[in-house]
CSV table of C-alpha atoms and ligand atoms in Angstrom, one decimal:
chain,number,residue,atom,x,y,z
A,705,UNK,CA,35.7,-15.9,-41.4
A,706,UNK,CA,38.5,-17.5,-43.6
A,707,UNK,CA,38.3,-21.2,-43.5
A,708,UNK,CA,40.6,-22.9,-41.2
A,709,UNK,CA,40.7,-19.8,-39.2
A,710,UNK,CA,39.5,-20.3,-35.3
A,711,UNK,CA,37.5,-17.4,-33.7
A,712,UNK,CA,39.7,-15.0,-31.9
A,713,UNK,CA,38.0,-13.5,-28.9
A,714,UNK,CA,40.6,-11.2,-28.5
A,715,UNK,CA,40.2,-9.3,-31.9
A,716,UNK,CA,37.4,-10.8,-34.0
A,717,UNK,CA,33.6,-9.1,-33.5
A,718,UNK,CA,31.6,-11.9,-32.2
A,719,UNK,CA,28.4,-12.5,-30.5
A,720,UNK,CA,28.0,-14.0,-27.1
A,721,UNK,CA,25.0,-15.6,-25.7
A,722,UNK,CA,23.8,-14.9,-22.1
A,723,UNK,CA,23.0,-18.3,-20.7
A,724,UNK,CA,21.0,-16.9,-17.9
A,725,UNK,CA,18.7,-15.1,-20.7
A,726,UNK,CA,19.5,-16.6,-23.9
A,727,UNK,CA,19.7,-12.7,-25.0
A,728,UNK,CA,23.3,-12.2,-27.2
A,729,UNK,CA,25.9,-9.5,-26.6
A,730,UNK,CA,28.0,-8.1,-29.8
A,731,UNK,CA,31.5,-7.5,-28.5
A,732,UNK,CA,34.3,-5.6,-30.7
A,733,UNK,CA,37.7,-5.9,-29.2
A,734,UNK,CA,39.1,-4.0,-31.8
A,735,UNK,CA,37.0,-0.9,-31.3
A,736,UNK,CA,38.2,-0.1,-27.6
A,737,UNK,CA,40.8,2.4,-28.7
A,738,UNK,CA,38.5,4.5,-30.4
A,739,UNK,CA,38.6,8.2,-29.7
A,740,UNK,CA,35.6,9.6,-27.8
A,741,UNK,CA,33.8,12.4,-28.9
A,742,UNK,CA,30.3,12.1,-27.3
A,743,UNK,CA,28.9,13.4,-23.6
A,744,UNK,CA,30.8,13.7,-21.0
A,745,UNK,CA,29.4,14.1,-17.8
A,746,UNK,CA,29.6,16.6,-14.7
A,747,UNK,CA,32.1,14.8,-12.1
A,748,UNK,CA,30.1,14.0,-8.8
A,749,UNK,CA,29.9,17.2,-6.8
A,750,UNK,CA,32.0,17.5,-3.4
A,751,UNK,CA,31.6,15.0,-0.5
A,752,UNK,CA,28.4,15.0,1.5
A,753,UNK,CA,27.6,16.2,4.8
A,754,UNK,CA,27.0,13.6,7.8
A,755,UNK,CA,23.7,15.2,8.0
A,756,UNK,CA,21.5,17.1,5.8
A,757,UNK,CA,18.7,19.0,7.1
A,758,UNK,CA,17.1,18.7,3.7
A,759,UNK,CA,16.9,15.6,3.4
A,760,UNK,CA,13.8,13.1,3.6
A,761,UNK,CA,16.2,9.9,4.6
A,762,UNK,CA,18.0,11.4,7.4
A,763,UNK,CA,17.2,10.6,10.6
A,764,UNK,CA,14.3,12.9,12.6
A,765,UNK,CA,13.8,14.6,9.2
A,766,UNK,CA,10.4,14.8,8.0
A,767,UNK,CA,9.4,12.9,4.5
A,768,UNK,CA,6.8,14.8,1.6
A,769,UNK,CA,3.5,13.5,2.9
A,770,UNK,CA,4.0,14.5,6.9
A,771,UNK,CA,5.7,11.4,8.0
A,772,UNK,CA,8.9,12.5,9.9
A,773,UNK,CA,11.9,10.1,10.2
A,774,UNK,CA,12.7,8.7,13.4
A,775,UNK,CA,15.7,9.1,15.1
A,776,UNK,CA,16.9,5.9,13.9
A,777,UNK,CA,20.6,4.3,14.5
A,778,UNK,CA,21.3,1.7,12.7
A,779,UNK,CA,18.7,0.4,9.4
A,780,UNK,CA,15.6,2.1,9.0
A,781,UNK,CA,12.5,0.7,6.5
A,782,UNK,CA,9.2,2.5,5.7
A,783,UNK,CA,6.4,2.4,3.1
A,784,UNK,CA,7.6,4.2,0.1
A,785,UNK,CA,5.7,7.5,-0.1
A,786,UNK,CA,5.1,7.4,-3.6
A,787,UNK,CA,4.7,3.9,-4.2
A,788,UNK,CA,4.3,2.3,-7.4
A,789,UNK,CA,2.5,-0.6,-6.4
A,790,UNK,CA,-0.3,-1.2,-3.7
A,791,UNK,CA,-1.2,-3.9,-1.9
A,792,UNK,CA,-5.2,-3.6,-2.3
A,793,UNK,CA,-5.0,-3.9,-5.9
A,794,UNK,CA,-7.2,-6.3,-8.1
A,795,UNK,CA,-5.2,-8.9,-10.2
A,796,UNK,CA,-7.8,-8.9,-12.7
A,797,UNK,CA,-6.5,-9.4,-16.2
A,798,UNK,CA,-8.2,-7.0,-18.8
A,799,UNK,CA,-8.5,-8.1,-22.4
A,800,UNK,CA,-10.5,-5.5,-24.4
A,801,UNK,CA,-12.6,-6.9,-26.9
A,802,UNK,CA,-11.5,-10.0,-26.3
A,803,UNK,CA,-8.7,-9.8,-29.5
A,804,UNK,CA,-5.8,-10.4,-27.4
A,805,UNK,CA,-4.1,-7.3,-28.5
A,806,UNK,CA,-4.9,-4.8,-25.3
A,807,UNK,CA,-4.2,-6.9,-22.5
A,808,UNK,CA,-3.5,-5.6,-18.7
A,809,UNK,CA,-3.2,-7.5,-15.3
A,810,UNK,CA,-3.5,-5.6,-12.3
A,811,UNK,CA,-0.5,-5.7,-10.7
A,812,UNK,CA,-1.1,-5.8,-6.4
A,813,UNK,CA,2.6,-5.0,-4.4
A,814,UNK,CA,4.4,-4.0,-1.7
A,815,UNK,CA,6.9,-0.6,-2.1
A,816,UNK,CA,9.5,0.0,1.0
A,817,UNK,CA,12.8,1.7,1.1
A,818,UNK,CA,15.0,0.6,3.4
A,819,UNK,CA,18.0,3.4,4.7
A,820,UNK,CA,21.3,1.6,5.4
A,821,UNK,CA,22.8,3.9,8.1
A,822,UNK,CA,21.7,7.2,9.5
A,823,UNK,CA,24.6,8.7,8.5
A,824,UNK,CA,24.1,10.4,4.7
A,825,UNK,CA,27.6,10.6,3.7
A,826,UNK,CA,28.3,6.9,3.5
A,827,UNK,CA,27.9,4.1,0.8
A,828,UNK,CA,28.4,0.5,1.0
A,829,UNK,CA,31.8,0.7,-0.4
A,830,UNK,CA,32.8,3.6,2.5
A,831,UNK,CA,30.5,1.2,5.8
A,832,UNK,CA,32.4,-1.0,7.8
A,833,UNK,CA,31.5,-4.3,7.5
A,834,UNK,CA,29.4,-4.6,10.6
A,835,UNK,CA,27.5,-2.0,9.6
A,836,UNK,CA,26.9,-4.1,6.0
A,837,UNK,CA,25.9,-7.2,8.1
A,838,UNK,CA,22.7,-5.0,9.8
A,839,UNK,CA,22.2,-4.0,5.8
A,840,UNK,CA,22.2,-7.6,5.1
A,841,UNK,CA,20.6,-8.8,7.9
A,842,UNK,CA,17.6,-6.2,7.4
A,843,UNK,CA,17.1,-7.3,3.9
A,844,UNK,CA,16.5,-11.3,5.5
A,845,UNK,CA,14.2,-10.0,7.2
A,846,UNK,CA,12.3,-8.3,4.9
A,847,UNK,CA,12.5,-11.0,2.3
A,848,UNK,CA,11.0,-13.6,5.2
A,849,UNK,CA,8.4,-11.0,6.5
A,850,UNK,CA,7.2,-10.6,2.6
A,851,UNK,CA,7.4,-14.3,1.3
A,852,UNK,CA,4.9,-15.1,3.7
A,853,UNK,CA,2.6,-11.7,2.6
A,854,UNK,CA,-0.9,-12.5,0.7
A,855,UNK,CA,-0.1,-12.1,-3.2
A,856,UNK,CA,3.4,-11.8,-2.9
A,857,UNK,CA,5.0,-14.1,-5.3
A,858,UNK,CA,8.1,-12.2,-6.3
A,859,UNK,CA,10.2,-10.0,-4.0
A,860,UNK,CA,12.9,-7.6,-6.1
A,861,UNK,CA,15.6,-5.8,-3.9
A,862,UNK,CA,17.6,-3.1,-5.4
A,863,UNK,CA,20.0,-0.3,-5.0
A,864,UNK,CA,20.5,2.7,-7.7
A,865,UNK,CA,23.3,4.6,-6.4
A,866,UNK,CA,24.4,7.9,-8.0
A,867,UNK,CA,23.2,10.7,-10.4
A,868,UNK,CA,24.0,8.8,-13.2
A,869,UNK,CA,21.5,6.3,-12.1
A,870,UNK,CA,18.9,8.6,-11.7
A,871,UNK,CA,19.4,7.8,-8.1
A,872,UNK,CA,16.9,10.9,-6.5
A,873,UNK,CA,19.2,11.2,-3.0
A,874,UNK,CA,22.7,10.5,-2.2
A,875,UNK,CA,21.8,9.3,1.8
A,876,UNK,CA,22.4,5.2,1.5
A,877,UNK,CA,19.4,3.4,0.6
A,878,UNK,CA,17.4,0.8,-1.4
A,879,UNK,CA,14.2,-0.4,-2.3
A,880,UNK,CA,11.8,-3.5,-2.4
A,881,UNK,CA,9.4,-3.9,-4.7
A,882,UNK,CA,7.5,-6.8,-3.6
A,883,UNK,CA,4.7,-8.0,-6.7
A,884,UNK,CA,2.3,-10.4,-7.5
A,885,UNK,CA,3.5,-11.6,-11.2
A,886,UNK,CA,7.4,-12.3,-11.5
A,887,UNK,CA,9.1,-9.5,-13.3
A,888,UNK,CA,10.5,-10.0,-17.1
A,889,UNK,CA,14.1,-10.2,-15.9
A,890,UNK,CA,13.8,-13.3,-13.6
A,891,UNK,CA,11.0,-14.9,-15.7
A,892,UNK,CA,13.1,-15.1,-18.4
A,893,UNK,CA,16.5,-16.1,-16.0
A,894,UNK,CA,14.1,-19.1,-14.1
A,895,UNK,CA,13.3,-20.4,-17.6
A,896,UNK,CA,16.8,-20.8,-18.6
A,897,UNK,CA,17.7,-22.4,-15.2
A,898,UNK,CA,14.6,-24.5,-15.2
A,899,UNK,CA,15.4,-25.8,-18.9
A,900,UNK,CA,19.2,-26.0,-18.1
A,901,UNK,CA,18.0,-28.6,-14.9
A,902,UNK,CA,15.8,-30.4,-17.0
A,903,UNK,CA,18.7,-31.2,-19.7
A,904,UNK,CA,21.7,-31.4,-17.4
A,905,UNK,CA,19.8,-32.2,-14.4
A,906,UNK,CA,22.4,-30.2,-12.6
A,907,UNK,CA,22.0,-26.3,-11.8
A,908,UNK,CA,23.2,-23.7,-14.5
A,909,UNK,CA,25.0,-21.5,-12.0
A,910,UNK,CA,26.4,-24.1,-10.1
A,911,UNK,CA,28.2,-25.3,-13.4
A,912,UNK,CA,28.9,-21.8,-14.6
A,913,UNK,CA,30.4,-20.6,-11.5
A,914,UNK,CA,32.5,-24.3,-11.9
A,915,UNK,CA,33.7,-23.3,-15.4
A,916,UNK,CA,34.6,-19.9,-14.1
A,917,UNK,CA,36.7,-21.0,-11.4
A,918,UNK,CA,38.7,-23.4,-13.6
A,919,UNK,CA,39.4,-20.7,-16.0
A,920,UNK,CA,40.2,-17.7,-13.6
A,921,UNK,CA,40.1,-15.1,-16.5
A,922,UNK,CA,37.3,-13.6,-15.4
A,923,UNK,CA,37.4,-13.4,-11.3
A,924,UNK,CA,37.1,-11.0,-9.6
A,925,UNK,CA,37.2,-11.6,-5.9
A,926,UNK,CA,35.7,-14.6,-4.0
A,927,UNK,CA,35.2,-15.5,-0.1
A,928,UNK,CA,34.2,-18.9,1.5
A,929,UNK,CA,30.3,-18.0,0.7
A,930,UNK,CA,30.4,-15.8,-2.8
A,931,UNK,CA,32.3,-15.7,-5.5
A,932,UNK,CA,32.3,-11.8,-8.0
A,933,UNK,CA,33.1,-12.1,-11.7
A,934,UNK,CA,32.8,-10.1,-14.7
A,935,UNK,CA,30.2,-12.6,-16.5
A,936,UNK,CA,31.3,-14.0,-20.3
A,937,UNK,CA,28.2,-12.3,-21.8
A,938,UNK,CA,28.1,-9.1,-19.8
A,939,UNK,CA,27.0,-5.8,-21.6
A,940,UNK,CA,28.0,-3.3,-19.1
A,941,UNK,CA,31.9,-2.4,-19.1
A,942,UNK,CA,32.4,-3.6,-15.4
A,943,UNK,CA,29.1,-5.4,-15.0
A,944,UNK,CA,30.0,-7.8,-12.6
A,945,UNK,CA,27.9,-11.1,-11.8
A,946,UNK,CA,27.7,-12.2,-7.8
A,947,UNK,CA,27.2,-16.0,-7.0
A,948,UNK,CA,26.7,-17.7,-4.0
A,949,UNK,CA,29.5,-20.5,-4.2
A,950,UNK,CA,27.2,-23.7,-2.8
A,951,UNK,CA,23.4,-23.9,-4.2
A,952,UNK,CA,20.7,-21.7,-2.6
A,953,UNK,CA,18.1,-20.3,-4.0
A,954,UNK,CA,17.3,-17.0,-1.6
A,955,UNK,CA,17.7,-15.2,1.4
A,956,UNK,CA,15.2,-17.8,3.5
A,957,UNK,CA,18.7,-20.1,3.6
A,958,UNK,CA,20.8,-18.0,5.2
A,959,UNK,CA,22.9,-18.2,7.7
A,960,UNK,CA,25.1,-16.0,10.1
A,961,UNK,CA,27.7,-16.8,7.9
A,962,UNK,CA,26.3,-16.3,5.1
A,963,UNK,CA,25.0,-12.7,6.1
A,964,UNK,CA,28.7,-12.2,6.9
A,965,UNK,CA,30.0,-13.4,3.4
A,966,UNK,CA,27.8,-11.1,1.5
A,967,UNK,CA,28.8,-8.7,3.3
A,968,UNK,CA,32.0,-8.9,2.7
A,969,UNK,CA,31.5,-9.4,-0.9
A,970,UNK,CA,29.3,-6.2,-1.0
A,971,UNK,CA,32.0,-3.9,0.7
A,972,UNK,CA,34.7,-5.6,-1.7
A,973,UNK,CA,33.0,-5.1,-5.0
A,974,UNK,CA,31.5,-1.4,-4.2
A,975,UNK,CA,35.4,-0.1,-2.9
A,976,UNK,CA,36.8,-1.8,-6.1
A,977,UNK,CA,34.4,0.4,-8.1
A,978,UNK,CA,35.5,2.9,-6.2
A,979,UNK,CA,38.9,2.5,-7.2
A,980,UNK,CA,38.5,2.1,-11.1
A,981,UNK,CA,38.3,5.8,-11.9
A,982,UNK,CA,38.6,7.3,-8.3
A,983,UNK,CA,35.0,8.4,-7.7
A,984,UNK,CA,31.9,7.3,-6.3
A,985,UNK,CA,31.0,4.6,-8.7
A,986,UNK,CA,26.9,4.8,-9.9
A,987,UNK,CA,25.3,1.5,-10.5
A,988,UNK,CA,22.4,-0.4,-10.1
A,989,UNK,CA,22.4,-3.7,-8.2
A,990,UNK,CA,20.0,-5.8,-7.2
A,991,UNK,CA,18.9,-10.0,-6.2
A,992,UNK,CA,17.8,-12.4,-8.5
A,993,UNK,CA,16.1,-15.2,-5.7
A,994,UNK,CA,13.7,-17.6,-6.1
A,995,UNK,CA,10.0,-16.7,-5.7
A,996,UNK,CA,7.6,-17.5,-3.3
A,997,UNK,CA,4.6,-18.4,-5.3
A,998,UNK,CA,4.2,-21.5,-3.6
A,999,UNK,CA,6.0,-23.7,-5.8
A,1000,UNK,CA,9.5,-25.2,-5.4
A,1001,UNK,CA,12.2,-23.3,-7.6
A,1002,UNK,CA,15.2,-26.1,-7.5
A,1003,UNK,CA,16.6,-24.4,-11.0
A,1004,UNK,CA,16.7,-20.9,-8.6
A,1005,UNK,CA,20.7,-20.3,-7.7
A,1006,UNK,CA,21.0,-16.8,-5.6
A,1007,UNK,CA,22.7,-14.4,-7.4
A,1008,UNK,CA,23.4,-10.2,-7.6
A,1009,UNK,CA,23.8,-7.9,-10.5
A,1010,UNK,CA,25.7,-4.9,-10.8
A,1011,UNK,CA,25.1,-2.7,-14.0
A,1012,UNK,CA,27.8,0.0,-13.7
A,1013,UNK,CA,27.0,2.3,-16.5
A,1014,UNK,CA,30.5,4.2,-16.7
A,1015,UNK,CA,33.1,3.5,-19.5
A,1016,UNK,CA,36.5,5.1,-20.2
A,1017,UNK,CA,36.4,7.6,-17.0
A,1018,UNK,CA,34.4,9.0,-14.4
A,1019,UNK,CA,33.0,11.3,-16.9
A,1020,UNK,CA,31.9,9.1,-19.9
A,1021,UNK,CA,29.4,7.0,-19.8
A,1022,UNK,CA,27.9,3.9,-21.7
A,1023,UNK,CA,24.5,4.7,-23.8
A,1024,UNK,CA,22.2,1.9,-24.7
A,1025,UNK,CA,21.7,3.5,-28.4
A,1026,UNK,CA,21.3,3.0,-32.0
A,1027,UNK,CA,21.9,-0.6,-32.6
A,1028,UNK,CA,21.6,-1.7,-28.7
A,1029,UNK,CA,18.1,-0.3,-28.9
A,1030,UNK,CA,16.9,-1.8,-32.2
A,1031,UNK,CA,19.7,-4.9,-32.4
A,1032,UNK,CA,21.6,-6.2,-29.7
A,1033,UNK,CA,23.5,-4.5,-26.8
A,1034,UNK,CA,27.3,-3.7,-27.8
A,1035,UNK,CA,30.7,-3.2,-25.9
A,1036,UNK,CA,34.1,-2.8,-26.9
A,1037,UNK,CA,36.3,-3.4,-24.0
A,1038,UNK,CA,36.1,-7.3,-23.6
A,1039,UNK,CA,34.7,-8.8,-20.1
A,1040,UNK,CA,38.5,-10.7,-19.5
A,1041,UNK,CA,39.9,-6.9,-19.9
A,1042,UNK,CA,37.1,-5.5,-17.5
A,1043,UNK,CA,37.9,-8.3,-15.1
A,1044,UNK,CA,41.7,-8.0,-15.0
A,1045,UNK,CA,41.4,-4.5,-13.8
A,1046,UNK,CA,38.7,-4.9,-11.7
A,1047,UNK,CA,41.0,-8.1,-10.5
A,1048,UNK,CA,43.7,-5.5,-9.8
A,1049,UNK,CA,41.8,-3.1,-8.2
A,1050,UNK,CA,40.3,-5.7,-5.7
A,1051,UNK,CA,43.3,-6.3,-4.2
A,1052,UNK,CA,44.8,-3.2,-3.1
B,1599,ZN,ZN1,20.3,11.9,4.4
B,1600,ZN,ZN1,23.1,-23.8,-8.1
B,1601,ZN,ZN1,19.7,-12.7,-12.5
């Protein structure tokens, strides 16, 4: 950089640090114009039946395995079939040879899916928000019944919604994965927090979500409970970054009105994806909370991520290749851009 010369976020490559995992994002402003000449995908197929006898989600249908559905009405949570984790495992750690170079744990958990409606055309972005708040309200539940489970010290809740995702079945749905160790992601996120609290002794999201309401460029959409926002280091195109506007740290703190402000959060967010390109928009969300491994998480501020993985249209998609996989993740199209439109969007 010339001396003298101030960085321009606008036009000048830079790097740009994650504070919630001190991992750095290269952006290139001036790229975004580039032509495409890469993948592009199929376009989603045609709209969905309200039932499909084929599938293993839909009400009174039977699952692989023998288990058949029951004619549920509202939410409905089971056992995953296939489940990645089980509860009876031994969380022995394996070192062989004692050279600490082939190291295991045993990794004891709890695998549930949870359908959000019986009816299999409809998304969160396409429920009404009543139907959202028995969403929300199951996933309290759940996150209560399993904090209190033997080994349990971490409970992950996730959506992957569309193809793209790798998402097996269109009919609304998420999973739990509830695990004994903490996973990578929010080890890494707590450590940042807890460090953050120890220096500041304030809460990093709490001042993030401070310095992204003074400067605006990056909202999204915001309600008395949550505020949405395309985060200053996010790698996704329209990654966007949910916070709870007052300090919590998970789902054991809230309330009927907080159940309602997610909600409406949740239906806002998925419709303005919806909007951006005019198609189902795939992405995986999920909760960051804190974990219930018996200790007190005061660093832990409750938060959602959305990793979209579309980029230009409803055909071309980001790839995490090349220098992402060996060097640092990469976009072009800067977060304030992504924001505006998304900004736009969530108005209409
Ligand atoms: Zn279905
Ligand atoms: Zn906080
Ligand atoms: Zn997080």
């Amino acid at each position: 950089m010339p001396r003298g010369r101030n960085l321009k976020l606008t036009e000048d490559p830079h790097r740009r640090r994650n504070a919630l995992t001190n991992e750095w994002v290269l952006v290139s402003p001036h790229r975004a114009t580039r032509p495409w000449q890469g993948e592009i995908a199929p376009l989603p197929g045609a709209a969905e039946p309200a039932y499909d006898p084929s599938c293993y989600l839909c009400p009174g249908n039977a699952r692989v395995g023998g288990n058949r559905n029951p004619s549920y009405a509202a939410t409905f949570v089971f056992q995953n079939d296939f489940a990645a984790l089980k509860p009876d495992t031994p969380h022995a750690r394996l070192d062989v040879g004692n050279m600490d170079l082939l190291v295991s744990e045993g990794e004891p958990g709890i695998c549930r899916v949870i359908c959000f409606s019986p009816r299999h055309d409809l998304t969160l972005a396409t429920m009404s928000l009543h139907e959202i708040e028995l969403v929300v309200d199951t996933w309290v539940g759940q996150f209560r019944e399993l904090a209190g489970t033997k080994d349990i010290h971490h409970i992950q809740i996730f959506e992957n919604r569309g193809a793209m995702m790798g998402a097996s079945n269109p009919h609304p749905h998420c999973q739990i994965w509830a695990t004994y160790s903490i996973p990578q992601e929010p080890t890494k996120e707590l450590a940042t927090q807890a460090n953050y609290l120890r220096t500041h002794s304030r809460c990093l999201l709490c001042d993030y979500v401070a310095v992204e309401q003074g400067q605006q460029v990056r909202l999204v959409c915001q309600n008395d409970g949550f505020v949405a926002l395309v985060p200053f280091w996010a790698v996704w195109p329209f990654e966007i970054l949910v916070c709870s506007r007052n300090h919590m740290g998970s789902m054991q703190e809230f309330t009927k009105e907080t159940v309602w402000s997610l909600s409406d959060i949740l239906q806002r967010v998925t419709s303005t994806y919806n909007r951006i390109f005019g198609v189902p928009f795939p992405y995986s969300m999920g909760f960051h909370q804190s974990p219930c491994d018996g200790v007190e998480h005061p660093e832990c501020h409750f938060h959602a991520h959305f990793y979209p993985p579309l980029l230009r249209s409803a055909t071309i998609r980001k790839f995490m290749v090349g220098f992402e996989m060996l060097g640092t993740p990469q976009r072009d199209i800067t977060p304030e851009i992504a924001a505006e439109r998304l900004r736009e969007l969530a108005k209409t």
